[in-house]
């Protein structure tokens, strides 16, 4: 049984006229340790699909199963907890909290009842070392370069040992050299932790690093190789 199963998912957005059909029967399966790039022109529905996989949006029809769980069957509080524990997100914009330092940002998803455990603090330190930021723990996001901010975002996404790592244009705001190293790092982290990784990207350089490539075309997802 795959650890992620997207089964015949469709998504429509209501408009004043006919609904806007963005996804038409998309299916995708992924197992632990696998990674896939999703490519396609702007507006083709890549982010919509990633948000549905990430349980941030609901499909109009079809099913998503993550680690044997139908997340959309959970109530709101249980879904938020499930998402926080199981899914790590890296967005194009780092979405770091400006008032918190690097270590605090990485710990944020691990904070329960107002405090992080000693174990979480140790893991955050280890992750920040792996992304090369062990000397930046008390810096605030404004004091980092764009590439460094994305490295913090990657460490934060990994803090709870997610089953599923999702990245939406993670290198979209970076220059070519920085994009290359951030892309490599994202893959290394996913491989080391045997998470599943779905990356939406315009970057051919990044998509070619991934084991599988899928394209969204006219609302349908097809495997490119
Ligand atoms: P991509 O990430 O491939 O550029 P998106 O998934 O963001 O594309 O968007 C796909 C299409 O769905 C676009 O035409 C966009 O305008 C539309 N869309 C996305 N989100 C919404 C929404 N919340 N309401 C209405 N239309 C939306
Ligand atoms: Mg998008």
mmCIF file of N, CA and C in Angstrom, residues 16-146:
data_model
loop_
_atom_site.group_PDB
_atom_site.id
_atom_site.type_symbol
_atom_site.label_atom_id
_atom_site.label_comp_id
_atom_site.label_asym_id
_atom_site.label_seq_id
_atom_site.Cartn_x
_atom_site.Cartn_y
_atom_site.Cartn_z
ATOM 1 N N UNK A 16 -18.802 33.191 -10.818
ATOM 2 C CA UNK A 16 -20.169 33.678 -11.067
ATOM 3 C C UNK A 16 -20.821 32.908 -12.213
ATOM 4 N N UNK A 17 -19.997 32.462 -13.155
ATOM 5 C CA UNK A 17 -20.528 31.670 -14.267
ATOM 6 C C UNK A 17 -20.275 30.188 -14.041
ATOM 7 N N UNK A 18 -19.782 29.507 -15.057
ATOM 8 C CA UNK A 18 -19.450 28.088 -14.913
ATOM 9 C C UNK A 18 -18.285 27.937 -13.933
ATOM 10 N N UNK A 19 -18.280 26.837 -13.161
ATOM 11 C CA UNK A 19 -17.142 26.650 -12.261
ATOM 12 C C UNK A 19 -15.836 26.501 -13.041
ATOM 13 N N UNK A 20 -14.756 26.951 -12.415
ATOM 14 C CA UNK A 20 -13.436 26.807 -13.021
ATOM 15 C C UNK A 20 -12.893 25.439 -12.637
ATOM 16 N N UNK A 21 -12.723 24.572 -13.639
ATOM 17 C CA UNK A 21 -12.227 23.215 -13.372
ATOM 18 C C UNK A 21 -10.712 23.237 -13.485
ATOM 19 N N UNK A 22 -10.028 22.981 -12.376
ATOM 20 C CA UNK A 22 -8.568 23.074 -12.360
ATOM 21 C C UNK A 22 -7.925 21.681 -12.421
ATOM 22 N N UNK A 23 -8.480 20.724 -11.694
ATOM 23 C CA UNK A 23 -7.948 19.354 -11.717
ATOM 24 C C UNK A 23 -9.050 18.400 -12.162
ATOM 25 N N UNK A 24 -8.700 17.493 -13.068
ATOM 26 C CA UNK A 24 -9.689 16.554 -13.616
ATOM 27 C C UNK A 24 -9.207 15.127 -13.411
ATOM 28 N N UNK A 25 -9.567 14.537 -12.316
ATOM 29 C CA UNK A 25 -9.239 13.124 -12.109
ATOM 30 C C UNK A 25 -7.755 12.854 -12.004
ATOM 31 N N UNK A 26 -7.104 13.550 -11.090
ATOM 32 C CA UNK A 26 -5.664 13.370 -10.886
ATOM 33 C C UNK A 26 -5.401 12.212 -9.923
ATOM 34 N N UNK A 27 -4.492 11.323 -10.312
ATOM 35 C CA UNK A 27 -4.093 10.226 -9.427
ATOM 36 C C UNK A 27 -2.573 10.189 -9.321
ATOM 37 N N UNK A 28 -2.090 9.847 -8.150
ATOM 38 C CA UNK A 28 -0.651 9.801 -7.894
ATOM 39 C C UNK A 28 -0.421 8.918 -6.675
ATOM 40 N N UNK A 29 0.577 8.055 -6.769
ATOM 41 C CA UNK A 29 0.928 7.228 -5.610
ATOM 42 C C UNK A 29 2.408 7.399 -5.313
ATOM 43 N N UNK A 30 2.722 7.399 -4.034
ATOM 44 C CA UNK A 30 4.109 7.581 -3.628
ATOM 45 C C UNK A 30 4.365 6.724 -2.391
ATOM 46 N N UNK A 31 5.567 6.166 -2.301
ATOM 47 C CA UNK A 31 5.942 5.386 -1.126
ATOM 48 C C UNK A 31 7.069 6.087 -0.384
ATOM 49 N N UNK A 32 7.272 5.689 0.859
ATOM 50 C CA UNK A 32 8.326 6.292 1.692
ATOM 51 C C UNK A 32 9.649 6.299 0.946
ATOM 52 N N UNK A 33 10.346 7.398 0.987
ATOM 53 C CA UNK A 33 11.646 7.507 0.341
ATOM 54 C C UNK A 33 11.585 7.936 -1.112
ATOM 55 N N UNK A 34 10.363 8.007 -1.666
ATOM 56 C CA UNK A 34 10.236 8.419 -3.074
ATOM 57 C C UNK A 34 10.062 9.930 -3.187
ATOM 58 N N UNK A 35 10.451 10.447 -4.355
ATOM 59 C CA UNK A 35 10.225 11.870 -4.613
ATOM 60 C C UNK A 35 9.751 12.077 -6.035
ATOM 61 N N UNK A 36 8.984 13.146 -6.221
ATOM 62 C CA UNK A 36 8.414 13.441 -7.528
ATOM 63 C C UNK A 36 8.360 14.955 -7.730
ATOM 64 N N UNK A 37 8.670 15.373 -8.951
ATOM 65 C CA UNK A 37 8.528 16.777 -9.328
ATOM 66 C C UNK A 37 7.217 16.938 -10.081
ATOM 67 N N UNK A 38 6.523 18.027 -9.825
ATOM 68 C CA UNK A 38 5.326 18.349 -10.606
ATOM 69 C C UNK A 38 5.605 19.634 -11.361
ATOM 70 N N UNK A 39 5.532 19.533 -12.675
ATOM 71 C CA UNK A 39 5.807 20.686 -13.522
ATOM 72 C C UNK A 39 4.555 21.019 -14.326
ATOM 73 N N UNK A 40 4.583 22.149 -14.982
ATOM 74 C CA UNK A 40 3.433 22.581 -15.784
ATOM 75 C C UNK A 40 3.426 24.089 -15.831
ATOM 76 N N UNK A 41 2.747 24.642 -16.834
ATOM 77 C CA UNK A 41 2.746 26.103 -16.967
ATOM 78 C C UNK A 41 2.063 26.788 -15.785
ATOM 79 N N UNK A 42 2.331 28.068 -15.659
ATOM 80 C CA UNK A 42 1.700 28.876 -14.614
ATOM 81 C C UNK A 42 0.177 28.797 -14.771
ATOM 82 N N UNK A 43 -0.511 28.613 -13.669
ATOM 83 C CA UNK A 43 -1.967 28.543 -13.695
ATOM 84 C C UNK A 43 -2.516 27.167 -14.021
ATOM 85 N N UNK A 44 -1.642 26.160 -14.150
ATOM 86 C CA UNK A 44 -2.121 24.828 -14.542
ATOM 87 C C UNK A 44 -2.674 24.029 -13.366
ATOM 88 N N UNK A 45 -2.478 24.510 -12.141
ATOM 89 C CA UNK A 45 -3.072 23.812 -10.999
ATOM 90 C C UNK A 45 -2.063 23.114 -10.102
ATOM 91 N N UNK A 46 -0.785 23.429 -10.263
ATOM 92 C CA UNK A 46 0.254 22.759 -9.464
ATOM 93 C C UNK A 46 0.091 23.061 -7.975
ATOM 94 N N UNK A 47 -0.054 24.344 -7.669
ATOM 95 C CA UNK A 47 -0.197 24.708 -6.248
ATOM 96 C C UNK A 47 -1.505 24.161 -5.691
ATOM 97 N N UNK A 48 -2.555 24.200 -6.499
ATOM 98 C CA UNK A 48 -3.847 23.652 -6.052
ATOM 99 C C UNK A 48 -3.695 22.191 -5.662
ATOM 100 N N UNK A 49 -3.008 21.420 -6.497
ATOM 101 C CA UNK A 49 -2.797 20.003 -6.197
ATOM 102 C C UNK A 49 -1.955 19.833 -4.935
ATOM 103 N N UNK A 50 -0.898 20.628 -4.825
ATOM 104 C CA UNK A 50 -0.023 20.512 -3.652
ATOM 105 C C UNK A 50 -0.783 20.871 -2.366
ATOM 106 N N UNK A 51 -1.632 21.874 -2.446
ATOM 107 C CA UNK A 51 -2.422 22.275 -1.263
ATOM 108 C C UNK A 51 -3.403 21.179 -0.882
ATOM 109 N N UNK A 52 -3.964 20.502 -1.867
ATOM 110 C CA UNK A 52 -4.893 19.400 -1.554
ATOM 111 C C UNK A 52 -4.121 18.242 -0.920
ATOM 112 N N UNK A 53 -2.957 17.902 -1.504
ATOM 113 C CA UNK A 53 -2.137 16.838 -0.913
ATOM 114 C C UNK A 53 -1.736 17.220 0.507
ATOM 115 N N UNK A 54 -1.483 18.511 0.719
ATOM 116 C CA UNK A 54 -1.076 19.000 2.033
ATOM 117 C C UNK A 54 -2.226 19.243 2.987
ATOM 118 N N UNK A 55 -3.428 18.901 2.567
ATOM 119 C CA UNK A 55 -4.663 19.019 3.357
ATOM 120 C C UNK A 55 -5.013 20.470 3.699
ATOM 121 N N UNK A 56 -4.428 21.412 2.963
ATOM 122 C CA UNK A 56 -4.751 22.821 3.189
ATOM 123 C C UNK A 56 -5.978 23.220 2.386
ATOM 124 N N UNK A 57 -6.345 22.415 1.404
ATOM 125 C CA UNK A 57 -7.561 22.642 0.623
ATOM 126 C C UNK A 57 -8.204 21.280 0.385
ATOM 127 N N UNK A 58 -9.486 21.278 0.103
ATOM 128 C CA UNK A 58 -10.202 20.003 -0.058
ATOM 129 C C UNK A 58 -10.488 19.736 -1.531
ATOM 130 N N UNK A 59 -10.454 18.465 -1.941
ATOM 131 C CA UNK A 59 -10.839 18.169 -3.321
ATOM 132 C C UNK A 59 -12.354 18.294 -3.500
ATOM 133 N N UNK A 60 -12.761 18.605 -4.721
ATOM 134 C CA UNK A 60 -14.200 18.614 -5.029
ATOM 135 C C UNK A 60 -14.716 17.178 -5.070
ATOM 136 N N UNK A 61 -13.890 16.286 -5.621
ATOM 137 C CA UNK A 61 -14.195 14.856 -5.570
ATOM 138 C C UNK A 61 -12.894 14.086 -5.599
ATOM 139 N N UNK A 62 -12.975 12.809 -5.265
ATOM 140 C CA UNK A 62 -11.770 11.978 -5.210
ATOM 141 C C UNK A 62 -11.283 11.837 -3.776
ATOM 142 N N UNK A 63 -10.189 11.098 -3.623
ATOM 143 C CA UNK A 63 -9.708 10.740 -2.286
ATOM 144 C C UNK A 63 -8.220 10.987 -2.145
ATOM 145 N N UNK A 64 -7.820 11.374 -0.962
ATOM 146 C CA UNK A 64 -6.395 11.459 -0.616
ATOM 147 C C UNK A 64 -6.175 10.597 0.619
ATOM 148 N N UNK A 65 -5.181 9.732 0.578
ATOM 149 C CA UNK A 65 -4.840 8.925 1.746
ATOM 150 C C UNK A 65 -3.362 9.138 2.064
ATOM 151 N N UNK A 66 -3.082 9.485 3.302
ATOM 152 C CA UNK A 66 -1.708 9.701 3.753
ATOM 153 C C UNK A 66 -1.486 8.786 4.945
ATOM 154 N N UNK A 67 -0.513 7.879 4.805
ATOM 155 C CA UNK A 67 -0.216 6.933 5.897
ATOM 156 C C UNK A 67 -1.496 6.267 6.402
ATOM 157 N N UNK A 68 -2.266 5.721 5.461
ATOM 158 C CA UNK A 68 -3.497 4.974 5.768
ATOM 159 C C UNK A 68 -4.621 5.822 6.346
ATOM 160 N N UNK A 69 -4.442 7.121 6.347
ATOM 161 C CA UNK A 69 -5.473 7.987 6.930
ATOM 162 C C UNK A 69 -6.106 8.841 5.832
ATOM 163 N N UNK A 70 -7.431 8.930 5.839
ATOM 164 C CA UNK A 70 -8.120 9.916 5.007
ATOM 165 C C UNK A 70 -8.195 11.206 5.818
ATOM 166 N N UNK A 71 -7.320 12.173 5.523
ATOM 167 C CA UNK A 71 -7.253 13.351 6.395
ATOM 168 C C UNK A 71 -8.559 14.139 6.418
ATOM 169 N N UNK A 72 -9.286 14.085 5.307
ATOM 170 C CA UNK A 72 -10.505 14.905 5.225
ATOM 171 C C UNK A 72 -11.656 14.298 6.028
ATOM 172 N N UNK A 73 -11.437 13.085 6.562
ATOM 173 C CA UNK A 73 -12.430 12.500 7.457
ATOM 174 C C UNK A 73 -12.251 13.000 8.887
ATOM 175 N N UNK A 74 -11.140 13.692 9.155
ATOM 176 C CA UNK A 74 -10.865 14.180 10.510
ATOM 177 C C UNK A 74 -11.589 15.496 10.765
ATOM 178 N N UNK A 75 -11.908 15.754 12.023
ATOM 179 C CA UNK A 75 -12.461 17.082 12.323
ATOM 180 C C UNK A 75 -11.323 18.103 12.280
ATOM 181 N N UNK A 76 -11.679 19.366 12.387
ATOM 182 C CA UNK A 76 -10.727 20.442 12.127
ATOM 183 C C UNK A 76 -9.495 20.373 13.037
ATOM 184 N N UNK A 77 -9.734 20.130 14.334
ATOM 185 C CA UNK A 77 -8.616 20.106 15.287
ATOM 186 C C UNK A 77 -7.710 18.901 15.015
ATOM 187 N N UNK A 78 -8.329 17.749 14.738
ATOM 188 C CA UNK A 78 -7.546 16.545 14.472
ATOM 189 C C UNK A 78 -6.774 16.692 13.161
ATOM 190 N N UNK A 79 -7.387 17.345 12.183
ATOM 191 C CA UNK A 79 -6.705 17.562 10.905
ATOM 192 C C UNK A 79 -5.496 18.488 11.101
ATOM 193 N N UNK A 80 -5.658 19.524 11.883
ATOM 194 C CA UNK A 80 -4.538 20.448 12.135
ATOM 195 C C UNK A 80 -3.389 19.705 12.816
ATOM 196 N N UNK A 81 -3.712 18.834 13.763
ATOM 197 C CA UNK A 81 -2.681 18.066 14.456
ATOM 198 C C UNK A 81 -2.008 17.087 13.490
ATOM 199 N N UNK A 82 -2.822 16.421 12.673
ATOM 200 C CA UNK A 82 -2.307 15.471 11.677
ATOM 201 C C UNK A 82 -1.342 16.180 10.721
ATOM 202 N N UNK A 83 -1.767 17.332 10.228
ATOM 203 C CA UNK A 83 -0.952 18.093 9.281
ATOM 204 C C UNK A 83 0.370 18.500 9.926
ATOM 205 N N UNK A 84 0.296 18.965 11.149
ATOM 206 C CA UNK A 84 1.483 19.426 11.847
ATOM 207 C C UNK A 84 2.487 18.285 12.092
ATOM 208 N N UNK A 85 1.962 17.106 12.378
ATOM 209 C CA UNK A 85 2.840 15.972 12.685
ATOM 210 C C UNK A 85 3.360 15.271 11.438
ATOM 211 N N UNK A 86 2.532 15.224 10.407
ATOM 212 C CA UNK A 86 2.844 14.357 9.270
ATOM 213 C C UNK A 86 3.405 15.070 8.056
ATOM 214 N N UNK A 87 3.136 16.377 7.947
ATOM 215 C CA UNK A 87 3.447 17.065 6.692
ATOM 216 C C UNK A 87 4.347 18.260 6.957
ATOM 217 N N UNK A 88 5.443 18.336 6.189
ATOM 218 C CA UNK A 88 6.330 19.497 6.260
ATOM 219 C C UNK A 88 6.191 20.311 4.987
ATOM 220 N N UNK A 89 6.111 21.623 5.126
ATOM 221 C CA UNK A 89 5.926 22.492 3.961
ATOM 222 C C UNK A 89 7.135 23.412 3.769
ATOM 223 N N UNK A 90 7.523 23.568 2.516
ATOM 224 C CA UNK A 90 8.488 24.605 2.153
ATOM 225 C C UNK A 90 7.857 25.397 1.012
ATOM 226 N N UNK A 91 7.666 26.686 1.240
ATOM 227 C CA UNK A 91 7.026 27.523 0.225
ATOM 228 C C UNK A 91 8.071 28.357 -0.511
ATOM 229 N N UNK A 92 7.619 29.051 -1.543
ATOM 230 C CA UNK A 92 8.544 29.917 -2.290
ATOM 231 C C UNK A 92 9.061 31.037 -1.382
ATOM 232 N N UNK A 93 8.136 31.644 -0.641
ATOM 233 C CA UNK A 93 8.532 32.607 0.385
ATOM 234 C C UNK A 93 8.717 31.820 1.666
ATOM 235 N N UNK A 94 9.759 32.105 2.377
ATOM 236 C CA UNK A 94 10.144 31.250 3.508
ATOM 237 C C UNK A 94 9.079 31.132 4.591
ATOM 238 N N UNK A 95 8.214 32.164 4.749
ATOM 239 C CA UNK A 95 7.169 32.133 5.786
ATOM 240 C C UNK A 95 7.756 31.942 7.187
ATOM 241 N N UNK A 96 8.945 32.483 7.410
ATOM 242 C CA UNK A 96 9.507 32.434 8.768
ATOM 243 C C UNK A 96 8.915 33.580 9.580
ATOM 244 N N UNK A 97 8.858 33.405 10.886
ATOM 245 C CA UNK A 97 8.349 34.466 11.754
ATOM 246 C C UNK A 97 9.466 35.475 11.995
ATOM 247 N N UNK A 98 9.249 36.732 11.615
ATOM 248 C CA UNK A 98 10.343 37.712 11.666
ATOM 249 C C UNK A 98 10.836 38.000 13.074
ATOM 250 N N UNK A 99 9.944 37.874 14.071
ATOM 251 C CA UNK A 99 10.326 38.229 15.446
ATOM 252 C C UNK A 99 11.053 37.086 16.153
ATOM 253 N N UNK A 100 11.059 35.892 15.532
ATOM 254 C CA UNK A 100 11.707 34.738 16.157
ATOM 255 C C UNK A 100 13.059 34.482 15.512
ATOM 256 N N UNK A 101 13.988 33.959 16.285
ATOM 257 C CA UNK A 101 15.292 33.649 15.713
ATOM 258 C C UNK A 101 15.249 32.302 14.977
ATOM 259 N N UNK A 102 16.376 31.942 14.395
ATOM 260 C CA UNK A 102 16.455 30.741 13.558
ATOM 261 C C UNK A 102 16.029 29.497 14.339
ATOM 262 N N UNK A 103 16.601 29.320 15.522
ATOM 263 C CA UNK A 103 16.279 28.132 16.322
ATOM 264 C C UNK A 103 14.791 28.109 16.681
ATOM 265 N N UNK A 104 14.256 29.241 17.085
ATOM 266 C CA UNK A 104 12.835 29.312 17.462
ATOM 267 C C UNK A 104 11.934 29.007 16.262
ATOM 268 N N UNK A 105 12.312 29.507 15.093
ATOM 269 C CA UNK A 105 11.515 29.229 13.902
ATOM 270 C C UNK A 105 11.473 27.729 13.596
ATOM 271 N N UNK A 106 12.618 27.081 13.721
ATOM 272 C CA UNK A 106 12.668 25.642 13.430
ATOM 273 C C UNK A 106 11.830 24.866 14.452
ATOM 274 N N UNK A 107 11.839 25.331 15.689
ATOM 275 C CA UNK A 107 11.114 24.630 16.753
ATOM 276 C C UNK A 107 9.608 24.843 16.710
ATOM 277 N N UNK A 108 9.178 25.894 15.999
ATOM 278 C CA UNK A 108 7.769 26.298 16.065
ATOM 279 C C UNK A 108 6.781 25.124 15.879
ATOM 280 N N UNK A 109 6.941 24.275 14.863
ATOM 281 C CA UNK A 109 5.959 23.181 14.709
ATOM 282 C C UNK A 109 6.053 22.121 15.814
ATOM 283 N N UNK A 110 7.125 22.158 16.603
ATOM 284 C CA UNK A 110 7.316 21.131 17.643
ATOM 285 C C UNK A 110 6.845 21.618 19.008
ATOM 286 N N UNK A 111 6.360 22.843 19.046
ATOM 287 C CA UNK A 111 5.961 23.395 20.346
ATOM 288 C C UNK A 111 4.570 22.902 20.717
ATOM 289 N N UNK A 112 4.508 22.216 21.853
ATOM 290 C CA UNK A 112 3.227 21.743 22.371
ATOM 291 C C UNK A 112 3.092 22.306 23.771
ATOM 292 N N UNK A 113 1.933 22.785 24.127
ATOM 293 C CA UNK A 113 1.694 23.371 25.455
ATOM 294 C C UNK A 113 2.712 24.456 25.780
ATOM 295 N N UNK A 114 3.079 25.230 24.763
ATOM 296 C CA UNK A 114 3.901 26.411 25.017
ATOM 297 C C UNK A 114 5.400 26.184 25.092
ATOM 298 N N UNK A 115 5.851 24.943 25.015
ATOM 299 C CA UNK A 115 7.294 24.721 25.123
ATOM 300 C C UNK A 115 7.738 23.575 24.225
ATOM 301 N N UNK A 116 8.995 23.630 23.801
ATOM 302 C CA UNK A 116 9.574 22.536 23.025
ATOM 303 C C UNK A 116 10.286 21.579 23.985
ATOM 304 N N UNK A 117 10.246 20.296 23.675
ATOM 305 C CA UNK A 117 10.936 19.315 24.521
ATOM 306 C C UNK A 117 12.443 19.414 24.302
ATOM 307 N N UNK A 118 13.203 18.876 25.229
ATOM 308 C CA UNK A 118 14.655 18.835 25.091
ATOM 309 C C UNK A 118 15.036 18.081 23.813
ATOM 310 N N UNK A 119 14.282 17.005 23.559
ATOM 311 C CA UNK A 119 14.516 16.203 22.351
ATOM 312 C C UNK A 119 14.359 17.046 21.081
ATOM 313 N N UNK A 120 13.297 17.868 21.057
ATOM 314 C CA UNK A 120 13.046 18.714 19.886
ATOM 315 C C UNK A 120 14.159 19.735 19.731
ATOM 316 N N UNK A 121 14.616 20.293 20.843
ATOM 317 C CA UNK A 121 15.687 21.294 20.785
ATOM 318 C C UNK A 121 16.968 20.647 20.224
ATOM 319 N N UNK A 122 17.237 19.423 20.652
ATOM 320 C CA UNK A 122 18.416 18.722 20.130
ATOM 321 C C UNK A 122 18.270 18.425 18.637
ATOM 322 N N UNK A 123 17.073 18.007 18.267
ATOM 323 C CA UNK A 123 16.850 17.721 16.843
ATOM 324 C C UNK A 123 16.970 18.993 16.002
ATOM 325 N N UNK A 124 16.440 20.094 16.499
ATOM 326 C CA UNK A 124 16.547 21.366 15.765
ATOM 327 C C UNK A 124 18.013 21.727 15.558
ATOM 328 N N UNK A 125 18.815 21.548 16.604
ATOM 329 C CA UNK A 125 20.240 21.847 16.488
ATOM 330 C C UNK A 125 20.914 20.962 15.452
ATOM 331 N N UNK A 126 20.544 19.686 15.463
ATOM 332 C CA UNK A 126 21.114 18.738 14.504
ATOM 333 C C UNK A 126 20.694 19.103 13.064
ATOM 334 N N UNK A 127 19.415 19.442 12.891
ATOM 335 C CA UNK A 127 18.940 19.803 11.544
ATOM 336 C C UNK A 127 19.632 21.075 11.060
ATOM 337 N N UNK A 128 19.790 22.039 11.955
ATOM 338 C CA UNK A 128 20.428 23.297 11.555
ATOM 339 C C UNK A 128 21.900 23.085 11.225
ATOM 340 N N UNK A 129 22.502 22.109 11.863
ATOM 341 C CA UNK A 129 23.869 21.771 11.503
ATOM 342 C C UNK A 129 23.879 21.141 10.107
ATOM 343 N N UNK A 130 22.920 20.270 9.855
ATOM 344 C CA UNK A 130 22.880 19.611 8.544
ATOM 345 C C UNK A 130 22.625 20.588 7.411
ATOM 346 N N UNK A 131 21.891 21.679 7.683
ATOM 347 C CA UNK A 131 21.687 22.673 6.618
ATOM 348 C C UNK A 131 22.756 23.772 6.658
ATOM 349 N N UNK A 132 23.753 23.581 7.519
ATOM 350 C CA UNK A 132 24.910 24.480 7.514
ATOM 351 C C UNK A 132 24.696 25.789 8.243
ATOM 352 N N UNK A 133 23.731 25.823 9.168
ATOM 353 C CA UNK A 133 23.430 27.085 9.849
ATOM 354 C C UNK A 133 23.698 27.023 11.349
ATOM 355 N N UNK A 134 24.597 26.142 11.751
ATOM 356 C CA UNK A 134 24.865 25.999 13.196
ATOM 357 C C UNK A 134 25.406 27.287 13.815
ATOM 358 N N UNK A 135 25.959 28.172 12.976
ATOM 359 C CA UNK A 135 26.471 29.440 13.515
ATOM 360 C C UNK A 135 25.467 30.585 13.397
ATOM 361 N N UNK A 136 24.217 30.263 13.074
ATOM 362 C CA UNK A 136 23.219 31.318 12.863
ATOM 363 C C UNK A 136 22.010 31.166 13.784
ATOM 364 N N UNK A 137 22.137 30.375 14.837
ATOM 365 C CA UNK A 137 20.960 30.012 15.645
ATOM 366 C C UNK A 137 20.187 31.202 16.186
ATOM 367 N N UNK A 138 20.880 32.269 16.529
ATOM 368 C CA UNK A 138 20.190 33.402 17.150
ATOM 369 C C UNK A 138 19.964 34.556 16.172
ATOM 370 N N UNK A 139 20.258 34.333 14.893
ATOM 371 C CA UNK A 139 19.938 35.349 13.891
ATOM 372 C C UNK A 139 18.438 35.387 13.652
ATOM 373 N N UNK A 140 17.946 36.557 13.295
ATOM 374 C CA UNK A 140 16.551 36.662 12.870
ATOM 375 C C UNK A 140 16.509 36.573 11.345
ATOM 376 N N UNK A 141 15.331 36.203 10.791
ATOM 377 C CA UNK A 141 15.251 36.028 9.333
ATOM 378 C C UNK A 141 15.796 37.210 8.541
ATOM 379 N N UNK A 142 15.556 38.446 9.029
ATOM 380 C CA UNK A 142 16.030 39.631 8.293
ATOM 381 C C UNK A 142 17.548 39.677 8.217
ATOM 382 N N UNK A 143 18.220 38.943 9.090
ATOM 383 C CA UNK A 143 19.685 38.959 9.112
ATOM 384 C C UNK A 143 20.284 37.812 8.302
ATOM 385 N N UNK A 144 19.451 37.146 7.510
ATOM 386 C CA UNK A 144 19.921 36.008 6.701
ATOM 387 C C UNK A 144 19.776 36.311 5.219
ATOM 388 N N UNK A 145 20.543 35.589 4.408
ATOM 389 C CA UNK A 145 20.368 35.673 2.955
ATOM 390 C C UNK A 145 19.141 34.844 2.550
ATOM 391 N N UNK A 146 18.686 35.025 1.321
ATOM 392 C CA UNK A 146 17.530 34.264 0.823
ATOM 393 C C UNK A 146 17.751 32.765 0.893
#
